[in-house]
Tab-separated table of C-alpha atoms in Angstrom:
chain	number	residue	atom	x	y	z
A	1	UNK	CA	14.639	72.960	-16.149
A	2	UNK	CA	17.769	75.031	-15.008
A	3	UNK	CA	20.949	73.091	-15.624
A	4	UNK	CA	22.341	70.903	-12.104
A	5	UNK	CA	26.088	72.251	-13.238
A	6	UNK	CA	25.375	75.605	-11.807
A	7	UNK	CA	26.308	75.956	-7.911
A	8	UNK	CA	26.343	79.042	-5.858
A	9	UNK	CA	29.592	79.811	-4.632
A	10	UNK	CA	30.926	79.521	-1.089
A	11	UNK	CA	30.339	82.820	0.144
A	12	UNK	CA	26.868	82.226	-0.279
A	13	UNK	CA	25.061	80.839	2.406
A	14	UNK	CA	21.642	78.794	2.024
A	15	UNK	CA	20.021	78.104	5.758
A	16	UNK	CA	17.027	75.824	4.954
A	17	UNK	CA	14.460	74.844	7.878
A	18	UNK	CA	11.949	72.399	7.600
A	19	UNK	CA	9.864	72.949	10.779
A	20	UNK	CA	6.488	71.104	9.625
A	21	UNK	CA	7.453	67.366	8.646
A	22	UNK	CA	4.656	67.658	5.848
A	23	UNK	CA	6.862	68.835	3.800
A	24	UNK	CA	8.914	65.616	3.323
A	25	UNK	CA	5.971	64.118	2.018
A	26	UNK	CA	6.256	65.956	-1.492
A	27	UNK	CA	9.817	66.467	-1.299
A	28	UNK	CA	12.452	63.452	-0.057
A	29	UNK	CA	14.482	66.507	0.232
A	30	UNK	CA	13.269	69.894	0.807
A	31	UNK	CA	16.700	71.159	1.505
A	32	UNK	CA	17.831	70.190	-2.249
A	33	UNK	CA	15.041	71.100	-3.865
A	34	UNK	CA	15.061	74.707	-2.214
A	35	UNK	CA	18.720	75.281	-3.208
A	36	UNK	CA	17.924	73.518	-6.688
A	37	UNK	CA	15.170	76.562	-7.479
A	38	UNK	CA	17.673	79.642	-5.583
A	39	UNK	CA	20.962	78.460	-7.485
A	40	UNK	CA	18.387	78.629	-10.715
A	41	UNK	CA	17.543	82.225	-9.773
A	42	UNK	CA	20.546	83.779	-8.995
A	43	UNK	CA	21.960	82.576	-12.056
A	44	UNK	CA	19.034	83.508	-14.528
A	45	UNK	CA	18.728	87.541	-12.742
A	46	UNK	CA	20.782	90.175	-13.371
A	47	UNK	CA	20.817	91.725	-10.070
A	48	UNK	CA	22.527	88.369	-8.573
A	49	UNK	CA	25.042	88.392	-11.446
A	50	UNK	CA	28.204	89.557	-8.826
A	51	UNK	CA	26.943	86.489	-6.360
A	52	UNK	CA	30.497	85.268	-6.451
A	53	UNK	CA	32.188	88.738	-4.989
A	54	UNK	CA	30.200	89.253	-1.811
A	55	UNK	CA	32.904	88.421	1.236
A	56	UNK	CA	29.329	86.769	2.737
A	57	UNK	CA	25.264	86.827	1.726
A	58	UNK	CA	23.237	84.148	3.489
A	59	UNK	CA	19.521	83.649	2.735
A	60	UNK	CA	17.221	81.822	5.223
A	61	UNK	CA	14.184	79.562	3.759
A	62	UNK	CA	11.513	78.429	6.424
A	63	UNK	CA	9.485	75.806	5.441
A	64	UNK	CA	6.389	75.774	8.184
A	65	UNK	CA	2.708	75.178	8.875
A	66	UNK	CA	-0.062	77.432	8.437
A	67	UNK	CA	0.031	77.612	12.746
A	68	UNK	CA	3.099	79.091	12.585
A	69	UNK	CA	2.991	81.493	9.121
A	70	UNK	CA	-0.730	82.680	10.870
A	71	UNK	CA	1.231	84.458	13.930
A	72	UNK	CA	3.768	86.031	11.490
A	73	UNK	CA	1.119	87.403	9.211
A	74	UNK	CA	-0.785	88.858	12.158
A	75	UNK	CA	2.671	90.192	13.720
A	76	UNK	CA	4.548	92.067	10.642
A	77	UNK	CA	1.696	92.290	8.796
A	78	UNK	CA	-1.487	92.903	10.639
A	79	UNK	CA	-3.108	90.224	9.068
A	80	UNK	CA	-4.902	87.396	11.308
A	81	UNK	CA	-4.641	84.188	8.793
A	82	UNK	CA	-2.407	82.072	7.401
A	83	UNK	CA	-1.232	82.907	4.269
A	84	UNK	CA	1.160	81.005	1.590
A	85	UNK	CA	4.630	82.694	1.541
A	86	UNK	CA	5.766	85.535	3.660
A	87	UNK	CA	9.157	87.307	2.556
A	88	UNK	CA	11.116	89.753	4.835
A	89	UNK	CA	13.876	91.582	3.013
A	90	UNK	CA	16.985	92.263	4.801
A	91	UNK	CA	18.116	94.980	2.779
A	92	UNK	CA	16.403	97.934	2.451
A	93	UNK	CA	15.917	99.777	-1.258
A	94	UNK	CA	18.905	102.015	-1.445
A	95	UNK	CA	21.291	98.786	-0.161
A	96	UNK	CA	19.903	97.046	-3.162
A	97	UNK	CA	20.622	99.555	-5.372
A	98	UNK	CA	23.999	99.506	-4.151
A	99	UNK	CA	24.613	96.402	-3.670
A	100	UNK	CA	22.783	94.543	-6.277
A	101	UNK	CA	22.487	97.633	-8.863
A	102	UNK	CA	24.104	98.161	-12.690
A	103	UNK	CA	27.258	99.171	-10.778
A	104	UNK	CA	27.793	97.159	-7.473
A	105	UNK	CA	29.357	98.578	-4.357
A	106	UNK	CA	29.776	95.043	-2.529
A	107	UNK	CA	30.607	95.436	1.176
A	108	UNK	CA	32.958	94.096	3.087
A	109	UNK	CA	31.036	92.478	5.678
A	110	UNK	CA	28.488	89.989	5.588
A	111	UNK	CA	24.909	91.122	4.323
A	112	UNK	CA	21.689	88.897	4.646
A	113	UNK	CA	19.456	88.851	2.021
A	114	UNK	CA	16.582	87.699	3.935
A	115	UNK	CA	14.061	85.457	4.943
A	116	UNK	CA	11.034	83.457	3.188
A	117	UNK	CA	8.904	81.244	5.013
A	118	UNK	CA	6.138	79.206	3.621
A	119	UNK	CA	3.097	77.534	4.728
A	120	UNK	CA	2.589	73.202	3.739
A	121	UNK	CA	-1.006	73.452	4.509
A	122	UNK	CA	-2.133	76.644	2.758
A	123	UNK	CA	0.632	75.537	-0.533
A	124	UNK	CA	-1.387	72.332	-0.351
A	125	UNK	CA	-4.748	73.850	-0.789
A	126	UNK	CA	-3.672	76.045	-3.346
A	127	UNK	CA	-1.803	73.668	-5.629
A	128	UNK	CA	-5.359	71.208	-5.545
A	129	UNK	CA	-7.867	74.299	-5.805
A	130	UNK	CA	-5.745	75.637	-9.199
A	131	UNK	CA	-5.078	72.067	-10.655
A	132	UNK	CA	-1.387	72.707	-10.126
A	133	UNK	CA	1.152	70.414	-8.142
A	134	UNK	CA	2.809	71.122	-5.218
A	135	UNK	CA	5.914	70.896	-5.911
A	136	UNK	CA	5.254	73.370	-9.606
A	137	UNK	CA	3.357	75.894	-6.753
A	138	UNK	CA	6.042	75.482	-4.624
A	139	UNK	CA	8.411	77.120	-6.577
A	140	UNK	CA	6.197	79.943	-7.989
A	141	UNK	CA	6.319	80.914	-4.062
A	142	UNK	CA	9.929	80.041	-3.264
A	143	UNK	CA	10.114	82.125	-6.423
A	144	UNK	CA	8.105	85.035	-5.515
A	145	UNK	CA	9.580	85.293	-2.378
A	146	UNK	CA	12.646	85.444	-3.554
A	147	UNK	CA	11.967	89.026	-5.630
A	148	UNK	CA	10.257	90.716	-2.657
A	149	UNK	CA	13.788	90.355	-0.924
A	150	UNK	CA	15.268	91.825	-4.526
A	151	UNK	CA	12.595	94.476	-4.072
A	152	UNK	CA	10.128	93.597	-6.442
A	153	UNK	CA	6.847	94.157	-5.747
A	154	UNK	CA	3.002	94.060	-6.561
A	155	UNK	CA	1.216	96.625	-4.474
A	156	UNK	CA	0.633	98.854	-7.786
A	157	UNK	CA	-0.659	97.410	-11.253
A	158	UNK	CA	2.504	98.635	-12.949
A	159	UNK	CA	4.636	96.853	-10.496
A	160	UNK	CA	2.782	94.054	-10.401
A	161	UNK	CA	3.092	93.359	-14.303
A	162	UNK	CA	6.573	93.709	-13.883
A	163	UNK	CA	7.314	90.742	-11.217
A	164	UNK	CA	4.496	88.972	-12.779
A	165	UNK	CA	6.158	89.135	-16.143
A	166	UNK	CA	9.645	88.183	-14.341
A	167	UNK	CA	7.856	85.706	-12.237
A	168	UNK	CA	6.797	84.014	-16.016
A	169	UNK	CA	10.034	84.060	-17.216
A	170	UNK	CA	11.734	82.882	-14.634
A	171	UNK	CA	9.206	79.622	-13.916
A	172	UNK	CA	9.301	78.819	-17.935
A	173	UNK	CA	13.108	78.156	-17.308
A	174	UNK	CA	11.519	74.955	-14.577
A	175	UNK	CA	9.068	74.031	-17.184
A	176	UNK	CA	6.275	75.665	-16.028
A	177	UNK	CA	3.605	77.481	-17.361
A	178	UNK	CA	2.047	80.582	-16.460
A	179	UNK	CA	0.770	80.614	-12.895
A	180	UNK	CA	-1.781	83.995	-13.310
A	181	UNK	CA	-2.882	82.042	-16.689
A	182	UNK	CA	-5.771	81.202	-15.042
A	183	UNK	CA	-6.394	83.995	-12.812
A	184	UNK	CA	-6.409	86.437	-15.666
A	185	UNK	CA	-9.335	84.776	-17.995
């Protein structure tokens, strides 16, 4: 597991919402335990390596039902159902690249990275139906949400063995094992 002495700096701004109370039930505090996995990631990736110098980057973690998640999905998406993490990037791909590239042109006003909002029920039914817990799911989405807003993707097979790679990497530093292990036999 990622060391607690890591912190993410002041300019950085972690809004955490827990709209469905469900979520207390595997977490005391869901709050903690999201900023526990994002201070892990920006401090393992690259791209998040110049954290420190932005003036202000906030990052918004919604923590709902599968009610709620359902409307987004058919909203943005198009997509009538619930699903189990939803991600919507506030930067676009060339203000990555500039902001988060080799050679970072930081602005001087306050970016937002973005939004991820998960569903308890459809995490829940996941975690059981893969012989996984919740809380080891739970941050294989918080996870995966977190590189769509860095613009990773999975739409081709090439991309997709890129973040999945990344996505193993990442989750081995938490102590957990390959998530598409199973998916893949």
């Amino acid at each position: 597991m990622p060391s607690d002495r890591f912190h993410l700096p002041d300019s950085f701004h972690l809004d955490v919402s827990v709209e469905e109370k469900g979520w207390r039930v595997h977490f005391a505090d869901p709050e903690i335990e999201v900023a526990r996995i994002v201070t892990a990631l920006f401090h393992e990736l690259p791209e998040t390596a110049n954290i420190a110098a932005f003036p202000h980057l906030e990052l918004s973690v919604v923590l709902t039902d599968d009610a709620a998640i359902r409307v987004l999905n058919r909203d943005y998406r198009d997509k009538d159902k619930a699903t189990n993490v939803l991600s919507f990037p506030g930067l676009d791909e060339a203000e990555l690249k500039q902001f988060f590239g080799p050679e970072p042109d930081l602005p001087e006003y306050p970016l937002s990275l973005g939004d991820i909002i998960l569903a308890l029920e459809t995490v829940e039914k996941e975690a059981i139906s893969t012989g996984k817990t919740v809380a080891d799911h739970f941050t294989h989405l918080v996870v995966h949400g977190f590189l769509h807003l860095l613009g990773y993707d999975h739409i081709d097979e090439k991309d997709a063995e890129v973040m999945e790679a990344l996505e193993k990497r990442l989750l081995a530093t938490f102590g957990i094992d390959d998530p598409y292990q199973e998916m893949s036999t």
